[in-house]
Coordinates of C-alpha atoms (C1' of nucleotides) in Angstrom, one line a residue:
Chain A
M311 CA 150.5 82.2 117.5
A312 CA 149.5 78.6 117.6
S313 CA 152.6 76.8 116.4
I314 CA 152.2 73.3 114.9
M315 CA 154.1 70.5 116.7
K316 CA 153.7 66.8 116.9
A317 CA 151.5 65.6 119.7
P318 CA 153.4 63.2 122.0
R319 CA 150.2 62.2 123.9
S320 CA 146.8 61.5 122.6
A321 CA 145.2 64.3 124.6
R322 CA 147.5 66.7 122.9
V323 CA 146.0 66.1 119.6
D324 CA 143.3 68.5 120.5
C325 CA 145.5 71.1 122.1
E326 CA 146.7 72.9 119.1
T327 CA 143.3 73.6 117.6
C328 CA 142.0 74.4 121.0
Q329 CA 144.8 76.6 122.0
A330 CA 143.7 79.5 119.9
R331 CA 140.2 79.2 120.9
V332 CA 141.1 79.1 124.6
D333 CA 143.1 82.3 124.0
G334 CA 139.9 84.1 123.5
L335 CA 138.3 82.9 126.8
C336 CA 139.1 85.8 129.0
S337 CA 137.8 88.5 126.6
G338 CA 134.3 87.0 126.8
Y339 CA 134.0 87.5 123.1
S340 CA 135.9 85.5 120.5
D341 CA 138.1 87.1 118.0
S342 CA 137.1 85.8 114.6
T343 CA 140.6 86.3 113.1
V344 CA 141.8 83.5 115.4
E345 CA 139.9 81.0 113.3
F346 CA 142.1 81.7 110.3
I347 CA 145.3 81.6 112.3
S348 CA 144.5 78.2 113.9
G349 CA 143.8 76.7 110.5
Y350 CA 141.4 73.9 110.1
R351 CA 139.4 73.4 113.3
T352 CA 138.8 69.7 113.5
N353 CA 136.9 69.7 116.7
D354 CA 134.1 72.0 115.8
R355 CA 130.4 71.1 116.1
H356 CA 127.8 72.7 113.9
L357 CA 124.3 73.0 115.3
K358 CA 121.1 73.9 113.5
A359 CA 118.6 76.3 115.2
G360 CA 116.6 74.4 117.8
Q361 CA 119.2 71.7 118.2
D362 CA 120.6 70.7 121.6
L363 CA 124.3 70.7 122.3
L364 CA 124.1 68.7 125.5
N365 CA 121.6 66.0 126.4
L366 CA 120.4 66.2 129.9
G367 CA 121.3 63.2 132.0
E368 CA 124.3 62.2 129.9
P369 CA 127.9 62.6 131.2
C370 CA 129.9 65.4 129.7
D371 CA 133.7 65.3 129.4
A372 CA 134.3 68.5 127.5
I373 CA 133.7 72.2 127.6
F374 CA 132.5 74.2 124.6
N375 CA 133.4 77.6 123.3
L376 CA 130.6 79.2 121.3
V377 CA 132.2 80.5 118.1
D378 CA 129.2 81.6 116.2
G379 CA 125.4 82.0 116.7
W380 CA 123.2 82.4 119.7
M381 CA 122.3 79.7 122.3
F382 CA 120.7 79.5 125.6
R383 CA 121.0 77.3 128.7
Y384 CA 118.0 75.9 130.4
T385 CA 116.5 73.5 132.9
I386 CA 113.4 71.4 132.5
L387 CA 111.4 70.3 135.5
A388 CA 109.7 67.0 135.8
D389 CA 106.3 68.4 134.7
G390 CA 107.7 70.2 131.7
R391 CA 108.1 73.7 133.1
R392 CA 111.2 75.3 131.6
Q393 CA 113.6 77.9 133.0
I394 CA 116.0 79.6 130.7
L395 CA 119.1 80.3 132.7
D396 CA 121.0 82.6 130.4
F397 CA 121.6 83.4 126.7
A398 CA 125.0 82.6 125.3
L399 CA 126.6 84.8 122.7
P400 CA 129.8 84.1 120.7
G401 CA 132.7 83.7 123.2
A402 CA 130.7 82.1 125.9
V403 CA 131.9 78.9 127.6
L404 CA 129.3 76.2 127.9
G405 CA 129.3 72.9 129.7
F406 CA 131.8 73.8 132.5
H407 CA 130.0 72.3 135.5
S408 CA 131.5 71.2 138.7
P409 CA 131.8 67.4 138.6
L410 CA 134.1 66.6 135.8
G411 CA 132.6 63.3 134.7
A412 CA 129.2 63.7 136.2
T413 CA 125.9 63.9 134.3
I414 CA 124.9 67.4 133.4
S415 CA 121.9 69.1 134.8
F416 CA 121.5 71.9 132.4
G417 CA 120.7 71.8 128.7
A418 CA 122.0 74.1 126.0
Q419 CA 120.1 74.7 122.8
A420 CA 120.9 76.7 119.7
L421 CA 118.6 79.7 118.9
T422 CA 120.3 80.2 115.5
D423 CA 122.6 78.0 113.5
A424 CA 125.6 77.8 115.6
V425 CA 129.2 76.6 115.8
V426 CA 131.0 75.5 119.0
C427 CA 134.6 74.5 119.5
V428 CA 135.0 71.4 121.6
I429 CA 137.7 71.4 124.3
P430 CA 138.0 68.0 126.0
H431 CA 138.3 68.3 129.7
N432 CA 141.5 66.4 129.9
A433 CA 143.0 68.9 127.4
L434 CA 142.3 71.6 130.0
G435 CA 145.0 70.2 132.3
H436 CA 147.6 70.3 129.6
L437 CA 146.7 73.7 128.4
S438 CA 146.8 75.2 131.8
Q439 CA 150.3 73.8 132.4
R440 CA 151.5 75.6 129.3
Q441 CA 149.5 78.6 130.1
P442 CA 149.5 79.2 133.8
D443 CA 147.0 82.0 133.8
L444 CA 144.3 79.9 132.1
G445 CA 142.8 78.8 135.4
L446 CA 142.5 82.3 136.8
R447 CA 141.0 83.5 133.5
L448 CA 138.5 80.8 133.6
A449 CA 137.7 81.6 137.2
L450 CA 137.2 85.2 136.3
L451 CA 134.9 84.2 133.4
M452 CA 132.9 81.9 135.7
A453 CA 132.7 84.7 138.3
R454 CA 131.3 87.0 135.7
E455 CA 128.7 84.5 134.6
R456 CA 127.8 84.0 138.3
S457 CA 127.3 87.7 138.7
L458 CA 125.0 87.7 135.6
S459 CA 123.1 84.8 137.1
F460 CA 122.8 86.8 140.4
D461 CA 121.4 89.6 138.4
H462 CA 118.8 87.4 136.8
L463 CA 117.9 85.9 140.1
T464 CA 117.3 89.4 141.5
S465 CA 115.1 90.3 138.5
V466 CA 113.0 87.2 138.7
G467 CA 112.7 87.3 142.5
R468 CA 112.1 91.0 143.1
R469 CA 111.2 92.9 139.9
S470 CA 107.8 93.3 138.2
A471 CA 107.0 91.7 134.9
H472 CA 107.5 95.0 133.1
E473 CA 110.9 95.6 134.7
R474 CA 112.1 92.1 134.0
I475 CA 111.2 92.2 130.4
A476 CA 112.6 95.7 129.8
R477 CA 115.8 94.6 131.5
L478 CA 116.2 91.4 129.6
L479 CA 115.7 93.0 126.2
L480 CA 118.1 95.7 127.2
E481 CA 120.6 93.2 128.3
L482 CA 120.4 91.3 125.1
F483 CA 120.7 94.4 123.0
V484 CA 123.7 95.7 124.9
R485 CA 125.5 92.4 125.0
S486 CA 125.1 91.7 121.4
R487 CA 125.9 95.2 120.3
A488 CA 128.6 95.4 122.9
G489 CA 127.4 98.9 123.6
W490 CA 124.5 101.1 124.7
P491 CA 122.1 102.3 122.1
G492 CA 122.8 105.9 123.0
Y493 CA 119.8 108.1 122.6
Q494 CA 118.5 107.3 119.1
I495 CA 116.0 104.8 118.0
E496 CA 117.6 101.4 117.6
E497 CA 116.5 98.3 115.9
M498 CA 117.9 94.8 115.8
H499 CA 117.2 91.1 115.1
L500 CA 116.8 89.2 118.4
P501 CA 116.5 85.4 117.7
V502 CA 114.1 84.7 120.5
T503 CA 110.3 84.2 120.8
Q504 CA 108.0 85.7 123.4
E505 CA 107.9 82.2 124.9
H506 CA 111.7 82.3 125.3
I507 CA 111.4 85.7 127.1
G508 CA 108.8 84.2 129.3
D509 CA 110.9 81.2 130.2
A510 CA 113.9 83.5 131.0
T511 CA 111.9 85.9 133.2
G512 CA 109.8 83.4 135.0
L513 CA 106.6 84.5 133.2
T514 CA 104.1 83.0 130.8
G515 CA 104.3 83.6 127.1
V516 CA 100.8 85.1 127.2
H517 CA 101.7 87.5 130.0
V518 CA 104.9 88.5 128.1
N519 CA 102.7 89.4 125.2
R520 CA 100.5 91.6 127.3
V521 CA 103.5 93.4 128.8
L522 CA 105.0 94.0 125.4
R523 CA 101.7 95.5 124.3
D524 CA 101.8 97.9 127.2
L525 CA 105.4 98.8 126.4
G526 CA 104.4 99.3 122.8
K527 CA 101.4 101.6 123.7
E528 CA 103.7 103.7 125.9
G529 CA 106.0 104.1 122.9
I530 CA 109.1 102.6 124.7
L531 CA 109.8 99.6 122.5
K532 CA 108.3 97.1 120.1
F533 CA 109.0 93.4 119.8
S534 CA 107.4 90.9 117.6
Y535 CA 108.6 88.1 115.4
R536 CA 112.2 88.4 116.6
R537 CA 112.5 92.0 115.8
L538 CA 113.2 94.5 118.5
S539 CA 112.8 98.3 118.2
I540 CA 113.9 100.5 121.0
L541 CA 112.0 103.7 120.6
E542 CA 112.9 105.5 123.8
P543 CA 116.2 104.3 125.1
D544 CA 116.2 106.6 128.2
K545 CA 112.7 105.6 129.3
L546 CA 113.6 101.9 128.8
M547 CA 116.8 102.3 130.8
D548 CA 114.8 104.1 133.5
L549 CA 112.2 101.3 133.6
A550 CA 114.8 98.6 133.7
G551 CA 116.6 100.3 136.5
I552 CA 120.0 100.1 134.8
D553 CA 123.0 102.2 135.7
Q554 CA 126.0 102.9 133.5
E555 CA 128.3 100.7 135.5
L556 CA 126.1 97.6 135.0
L557 CA 126.1 98.1 131.3
Q558 CA 129.9 98.0 131.3
S559 CA 130.0 94.8 133.2
W560 CA 127.8 93.2 130.5
T561 CA 130.0 94.3 127.7
G562 CA 133.3 93.8 129.6
S563 CA 134.3 97.3 128.5
G564 CA 134.6 98.8 132.0
R565 CA 137.9 100.6 132.6
S566 CA 139.0 98.6 135.6
E567 CA 137.9 95.4 133.9
A568 CA 139.9 96.3 130.8
R569 CA 142.9 96.8 133.0
A570 CA 142.4 93.5 134.7
Q571 CA 142.1 91.7 131.4
G572 CA 145.1 93.5 130.1
D573 CA 147.1 92.1 133.0
L574 CA 145.9 88.6 132.4
A575 CA 146.2 88.6 128.7
G576 CA 149.6 90.1 129.0
G577 CA 150.8 87.3 131.3
C578 CA 149.2 84.9 128.9
R579 CA 151.1 86.0 125.9
Q580 CA 154.4 85.9 127.7
A581 CA 153.7 82.3 128.6
A582 CA 153.0 81.3 124.9
Chain B
M394 CA 153.0 72.8 155.0
A395 CA 153.3 76.5 155.0
S396 CA 157.0 77.1 155.2
I397 CA 158.2 80.4 156.5
M398 CA 160.4 82.5 154.2
K399 CA 161.2 86.1 154.0
A400 CA 159.0 88.1 151.7
P401 CA 160.9 89.8 148.9
R402 CA 157.9 91.9 147.9
S403 CA 155.3 93.6 150.0
A404 CA 152.5 91.5 148.6
R405 CA 154.1 88.4 149.9
V406 CA 153.6 89.4 153.4
D407 CA 150.1 88.1 153.3
C408 CA 150.9 85.0 151.3
E409 CA 152.0 82.8 154.2
T410 CA 149.0 83.3 156.3
C411 CA 146.8 83.0 153.2
Q412 CA 148.4 80.0 151.8
A413 CA 146.9 77.5 154.2
R414 CA 143.5 79.1 153.9
V415 CA 143.7 79.0 150.1
D416 CA 144.6 75.3 150.3
G417 CA 141.0 74.7 151.6
L418 CA 139.4 76.5 148.6
C419 CA 138.6 73.5 146.4
S420 CA 137.0 71.4 149.1
G421 CA 134.3 73.9 149.6
Y422 CA 134.5 73.5 153.3
S423 CA 137.5 74.6 155.3
D424 CA 139.5 72.3 157.4
S425 CA 139.8 73.7 160.9
T426 CA 143.1 72.0 161.6
V427 CA 144.6 74.3 159.0
E428 CA 144.2 77.2 161.3
F429 CA 146.7 75.7 163.8
I430 CA 149.2 74.8 161.2
S431 CA 149.3 78.3 159.7
G432 CA 149.8 79.8 163.2
Y433 CA 148.6 83.3 163.9
R434 CA 146.2 84.5 161.3
T435 CA 146.9 88.2 161.1
N436 CA 144.4 88.9 158.3
D437 CA 141.2 87.7 159.8
R438 CA 138.2 89.8 160.2
H439 CA 135.6 89.2 162.9
L440 CA 132.0 90.1 162.3
K441 CA 129.1 90.3 164.6
A442 CA 125.7 88.9 163.6
G443 CA 124.0 91.4 161.3
Q444 CA 127.2 93.2 160.3
D445 CA 128.2 93.7 156.7
L446 CA 131.4 92.5 155.3
L447 CA 131.3 94.6 152.1
N448 CA 129.8 98.0 151.6
L449 CA 127.9 98.3 148.4
G450 CA 129.4 100.9 146.1
E451 CA 132.9 100.7 147.5
P452 CA 135.8 99.1 145.6
C453 CA 137.0 95.8 146.8
D454 CA 140.5 94.5 146.3
A455 CA 140.4 91.3 148.2
I456 CA 138.6 88.0 148.4
F457 CA 137.4 86.4 151.6
N458 CA 137.3 82.9 152.8
L459 CA 134.6 82.3 155.4
V460 CA 136.1 80.4 158.2
D461 CA 133.4 80.3 160.8
G462 CA 129.7 81.3 161.0
W463 CA 126.9 81.8 158.5
M464 CA 126.6 84.7 156.0
F465 CA 124.5 85.6 153.0
R466 CA 125.0 87.6 149.8
Y467 CA 122.3 90.0 148.7
T468 CA 121.3 92.9 146.5
I469 CA 119.2 95.9 147.4
L470 CA 117.2 97.6 144.8
A471 CA 116.7 101.4 144.7
D472 CA 113.3 101.2 146.4
G473 CA 114.5 98.9 149.2
R474 CA 113.4 95.5 147.8
R475 CA 116.0 92.9 148.8
Q476 CA 117.0 89.7 147.1
I477 CA 119.2 87.2 148.9
L478 CA 121.4 85.5 146.4
D479 CA 122.8 82.7 148.5
F480 CA 123.8 81.6 151.9
A481 CA 127.4 81.1 152.7
L482 CA 128.7 78.4 155.0
P483 CA 132.3 78.0 156.3
G484 CA 134.6 77.4 153.3
A485 CA 132.7 79.7 151.0
V486 CA 134.6 82.3 149.0
L487 CA 133.1 85.8 149.1
G488 CA 133.9 88.9 147.2
F489 CA 135.3 87.4 144.0
H490 CA 133.6 89.5 141.4
S491 CA 134.7 90.1 137.9
P492 CA 136.3 93.6 137.8
L493 CA 139.3 93.5 140.1
G494 CA 139.2 97.0 141.4
A495 CA 135.7 97.9 140.5
T496 CA 133.0 98.8 143.0
I497 CA 131.0 95.8 144.2
S498 CA 127.4 95.2 143.4
F499 CA 126.5 92.6 146.0
G500 CA 126.5 92.8 149.7
A501 CA 127.5 90.2 152.2
Q502 CA 126.1 90.1 155.7
A503 CA 126.7 87.9 158.7
L504 CA 123.8 85.9 160.1
T505 CA 125.8 84.7 163.1
D506 CA 129.0 86.0 164.5
A507 CA 131.5 85.1 161.8
V508 CA 135.2 85.0 161.0
V509 CA 136.6 85.5 157.5
C510 CA 140.1 85.2 156.2
V511 CA 141.2 88.1 154.0
I512 CA 143.1 87.3 150.9
P513 CA 144.2 90.5 149.0
H514 CA 143.7 90.3 145.3
N515 CA 147.3 90.9 144.4
A516 CA 148.3 88.0 146.6
L517 CA 146.3 85.8 144.3
G518 CA 148.7 86.2 141.5
H519 CA 151.7 85.2 143.6
L520 CA 149.9 82.3 145.1
S521 CA 148.8 81.0 141.7
Q522 CA 152.4 81.1 140.5
R523 CA 153.5 78.9 143.3
Q524 CA 150.4 76.8 143.1
P525 CA 149.5 76.4 139.4
D526 CA 146.3 74.5 140.1
L527 CA 144.9 77.3 142.2
G528 CA 143.2 79.0 139.2
L529 CA 141.5 75.9 138.0
R530 CA 140.3 75.1 141.5
L531 CA 138.9 78.6 141.9
A532 CA 137.3 78.2 138.5
L533 CA 135.7 74.9 139.6
L534 CA 134.5 76.6 142.8
M535 CA 133.0 79.5 140.9
A536 CA 131.3 77.0 138.5
R537 CA 129.8 75.2 141.4
E538 CA 128.5 78.4 142.8
R539 CA 127.1 79.3 139.4
S540 CA 125.3 76.0 139.3
L541 CA 123.8 76.7 142.7
S542 CA 122.7 80.1 141.4
F543 CA 121.1 78.5 138.4
D544 CA 119.2 76.2 140.7
H545 CA 117.9 79.1 142.7
L546 CA 116.9 80.9 139.5
T547 CA 114.9 77.9 138.4
S548 CA 113.2 77.7 141.8
V549 CA 112.2 81.4 141.9
G550 CA 111.3 81.4 138.2
R551 CA 109.3 78.2 137.9
R552 CA 108.4 76.7 141.2
S553 CA 105.5 77.3 143.5
A554 CA 105.9 79.0 146.9
H555 CA 105.6 75.7 148.6
E556 CA 108.2 74.0 146.5
R557 CA 110.7 76.9 146.8
I558 CA 110.5 77.0 150.6
A559 CA 110.7 73.2 151.0
R560 CA 113.7 73.2 148.7
L561 CA 115.5 76.0 150.4
L562 CA 115.1 74.5 153.9
L563 CA 116.2 71.2 152.6
E564 CA 119.2 72.8 150.9
L565 CA 120.3 74.6 154.0
F566 CA 119.9 71.5 156.1
V567 CA 121.9 69.3 153.7
R568 CA 124.6 71.8 153.2
S569 CA 125.2 72.5 156.8
R570 CA 125.0 68.9 157.9
A571 CA 126.9 67.8 154.7
G572 CA 124.4 65.0 154.4
W573 CA 120.9 63.9 153.9
P574 CA 118.7 63.5 157.1
G575 CA 117.9 59.9 156.1
Y576 CA 114.5 58.8 157.3
Q577 CA 114.3 59.9 160.8
I578 CA 113.0 63.1 162.3
E579 CA 115.7 65.8 162.3
E580 CA 116.0 69.1 164.1
M581 CA 118.5 71.9 163.8
H582 CA 119.2 75.5 164.4
L583 CA 119.0 77.6 161.2
P584 CA 120.1 81.2 161.8
V585 CA 117.6 82.7 159.5
T586 CA 114.3 84.5 159.9
Q587 CA 111.1 84.0 157.8
E588 CA 112.0 87.3 156.2
H589 CA 115.3 85.9 155.1
I590 CA 113.6 82.9 153.6
G591 CA 111.2 85.3 151.8
D592 CA 114.0 87.4 150.4
A593 CA 115.8 84.3 149.2
T594 CA 112.8 82.8 147.5
G595 CA 111.3 85.9 146.0
L596 CA 108.3 85.9 148.4
T597 CA 107.1 88.1 151.2
G598 CA 107.7 87.3 154.8
V599 CA 104.0 87.1 155.3
H600 CA 103.5 84.6 152.6
V601 CA 106.4 82.5 153.8
N602 CA 104.6 82.3 157.1
R603 CA 101.4 81.1 155.6
V604 CA 103.3 78.4 153.6
L605 CA 105.1 77.3 156.7
R606 CA 101.8 77.0 158.5
D607 CA 100.6 74.8 155.7
L608 CA 103.7 72.6 155.8
G609 CA 103.2 72.3 159.6
K610 CA 99.6 71.3 159.3
E611 CA 100.6 68.6 156.8
G612 CA 103.1 67.4 159.3
I613 CA 106.1 67.8 157.0
L614 CA 108.2 70.3 158.9
K615 CA 108.1 73.0 161.4
F616 CA 110.1 76.3 161.4
S617 CA 109.9 79.1 163.8
Y618 CA 112.3 81.3 165.7
R619 CA 115.3 79.9 163.9
R620 CA 114.5 76.3 164.7
L621 CA 113.8 73.8 161.9
S622 CA 112.3 70.4 162.5
I623 CA 112.0 68.0 159.6
L624 CA 109.2 65.6 160.5
E625 CA 108.8 63.7 157.2
P626 CA 112.0 63.7 155.2
D627 CA 110.6 61.7 152.3
K628 CA 107.6 63.9 151.9
L629 CA 109.8 67.0 152.0
M630 CA 112.1 65.6 149.4
D631 CA 109.2 64.7 147.2
L632 CA 107.7 68.2 147.5
A633 CA 111.0 69.8 146.9
G634 CA 111.6 67.7 143.8
I635 CA 115.1 66.7 144.8
D636 CA 117.0 63.8 143.5
Q637 CA 119.9 62.0 145.1
E638 CA 122.4 63.4 142.6
L639 CA 121.6 67.0 143.4
L640 CA 122.1 66.3 147.1
Q641 CA 125.6 65.2 146.4
S642 CA 126.4 68.3 144.4
W643 CA 125.4 70.4 147.4
T644 CA 127.7 68.5 149.8
G645 CA 130.4 68.0 147.2
S646 CA 130.4 64.3 148.2
G647 CA 129.5 62.9 144.8
R648 CA 131.8 60.1 143.7
S649 CA 132.9 61.7 140.4
E650 CA 133.3 65.0 142.2
A651 CA 135.4 63.5 144.9
R652 CA 137.6 62.0 142.1
A653 CA 138.0 65.3 140.4
Q654 CA 138.9 67.0 143.6
G655 CA 141.4 64.2 144.4
D656 CA 143.1 64.9 141.1
L657 CA 143.3 68.6 141.7
A658 CA 144.3 68.4 145.3
G659 CA 146.9 65.9 144.4
G660 CA 148.5 68.2 141.8
C661 CA 148.2 70.9 144.4
R662 CA 150.3 69.1 147.0
Q663 CA 153.0 68.2 144.5
A664 CA 153.4 71.8 143.7
A665 CA 153.8 72.8 147.3
Chain C
dC792 C1' 109.0 93.5 183.5
dG793 C1' 109.0 95.9 179.6
dC794 C1' 110.9 96.6 175.1
dG795 C1' 111.7 95.1 170.5
dC796 C1' 111.9 92.0 167.0
dA797 C1' 109.9 88.1 164.9
dG798 C1' 106.0 85.8 163.9
dT799 C1' 100.8 85.3 163.1
dT800 C1' 96.4 86.3 161.3
dG801 C1' 92.5 88.4 158.5
dA802 C1' 90.5 91.3 154.9
dC803 C1' 91.5 93.0 150.6
dA804 C1' 94.0 94.2 146.2
dA805 C1' 97.2 93.3 142.6
dT806 C1' 99.7 90.6 139.7
dA807 C1' 100.2 86.8 136.8
dA808 C1' 98.4 82.1 135.3
dT809 C1' 95.2 79.4 132.8
dC810 C1' 92.0 78.3 129.2
dA811 C1' 90.4 78.9 124.9
dA812 C1' 89.8 81.0 120.6
dC813 C1' 91.4 83.5 116.8
dG814 C1' 94.9 86.2 113.8
dT815 C1' 99.0 86.5 111.3
dA816 C1' 103.6 85.9 109.5
dA817 C1' 106.9 82.6 107.5
dG818 C1' 107.9 78.4 105.2
dT819 C1' 106.8 74.4 101.9
dG820 C1' 105.4 71.7 98.1
dG821 C1' 102.8 71.7 94.1
Chain D
dC875 C1' 102.4 82.0 92.6
dC876 C1' 99.3 79.5 95.2
dA877 C1' 97.1 76.9 98.8
dC878 C1' 98.5 74.6 102.8
dT879 C1' 100.8 74.0 107.1
dT880 C1' 102.8 75.4 111.2
dA881 C1' 104.6 78.1 114.7
dC882 C1' 104.1 82.4 116.8
dG883 C1' 101.5 86.0 118.4
dT884 C1' 97.1 88.3 120.2
dT885 C1' 93.1 88.9 122.9
dG886 C1' 89.3 88.2 126.4
dA887 C1' 87.2 85.9 130.4
dT888 C1' 88.2 83.8 134.5
dT889 C1' 90.8 81.9 138.3
dA890 C1' 94.8 81.2 141.3
dT891 C1' 98.6 82.9 143.6
dT892 C1' 100.9 86.1 146.1
dG893 C1' 101.3 90.9 147.8
dT894 C1' 99.8 94.7 150.9
dC895 C1' 98.2 96.7 155.0
dA896 C1' 97.3 96.6 159.5
dA897 C1' 96.5 94.8 163.9
dC898 C1' 97.8 91.7 167.2
dT899 C1' 100.7 87.8 169.7
dG900 C1' 104.5 85.7 171.6
dC901 C1' 109.3 84.8 172.4
dG902 C1' 113.7 86.4 174.1
dC903 C1' 116.7 89.5 176.3
dG904 C1' 118.6 93.1 179.2

DNA sequence: CGCGCAGTTGACAATAATCAACGTAAGTGG
DNA sequence: CCACTTACGTTGATTATTGTCAACTGCGCG
């Protein structure tokens, strides 16, 4: 798919390795087989858990495609308060902020060891010339991220602590599994602490703990030391106020969405 | 700029009127002269204050460019709680959500009488073929909206009621004036109620009122019956925790951003 | 001039933060 | 394998912030 050709311009050096990675953008989740096809990936960065991808206040001239691992985006206020903006799973695009050469205002930190593919901003122009749909696909991805952000805003602004936490855990479960637990007890490793949950939901770590105790007592779920057990999926879904359609938008598996992606990916392959 | 040519396909009928409007997308604020150039705009919708543009739960096959007036996006929870997601000023793009034909999950309501230009989704594909940069410009616009949403999330999650309200009023002032008040007393008409402010900041209308009373007592600002007076701009800026750079990202007047838009707009005009 | 919506105020309740102490699991070097 | 270290989690007492309810006021508009 990614044919090898000499690069006539310096910016093109990165294009070939990036091409395959960019191909995965619109799906929202990267296809691991692409890595083998594209051969050696020279532009990858490997992060250890807890390490930052971007340093706040520095300019940023690239976007990043998360290949492996979990990360999260955050803001730090002057007095140290932290707000986690969202959690990034493989396939996410990080560092695409409006002003191209401007200093960034959001950090991105690895929750687990992680690998990101670096796509310089100037390569984007070349890529989008060869692949006319790239821009619209990126726009769609950004729009989806914005919708997710709207969702979080609604949670933090108008839902109770119980609802917010139930919702967040459910979201992370569904997004990482790319599916709804169904109606059986489910268990998984979630690489976040209660402090992370607090910073994502606008609560204190201490209060998160109390709410988790409540949810445990009610037999809905258990979470401690990065291990989540969903004991009563239906009760959890009820508490979180989730409907089926929303679940689909998280996984990108909705019927209409699949159709839309099909269109775009189709046009994409024609162009290549 | 928008040359007239026969439309070979039905979707093209809308293209000509939309073309000019779409040209304004990347600026973030529409250029009113464009209206005259494009001649009669057949696809406009006129809304009265309080009227909804989108009905929650219905499918949506178009995007909208707000030409005139103020609007806001919102969510309603099952029990009636409302969260205002953002305020839209002329130039904003509404209704661009991920699944193309899916039912929408966010409402959009007019605060004043308003005019929007309707751009059917299928026209987007045609337009972006003739105007290859359109996608990237849209992506940039979406990314900027996401950043704004991240900002609101941080406010609601981690700032006090006073900070949130100060920040929101300052944001609306700066965005609508496209500039910072400077250091003199400023006054303006803000077409929102205290209830709106509450729903945008995750507070109650009652509590917003108390905070506004505090801010009035301290001589920082006054707001009542849709009239905002900023009495001490520097104190307000301090309370809101705003830095100069953020102001620029709101107005889109930052140096690096202007450069980026120049690049894009330039490529855009070449294509036309 | 009277109706309605927006704003204002007070008393009270609920939710969540803060502070501080202690418990417990995971990781490390000897 | 152990003691040691550290980060994470747990709990109670107390305070602060914000919400709820309800009554009342004032502005604007036909």
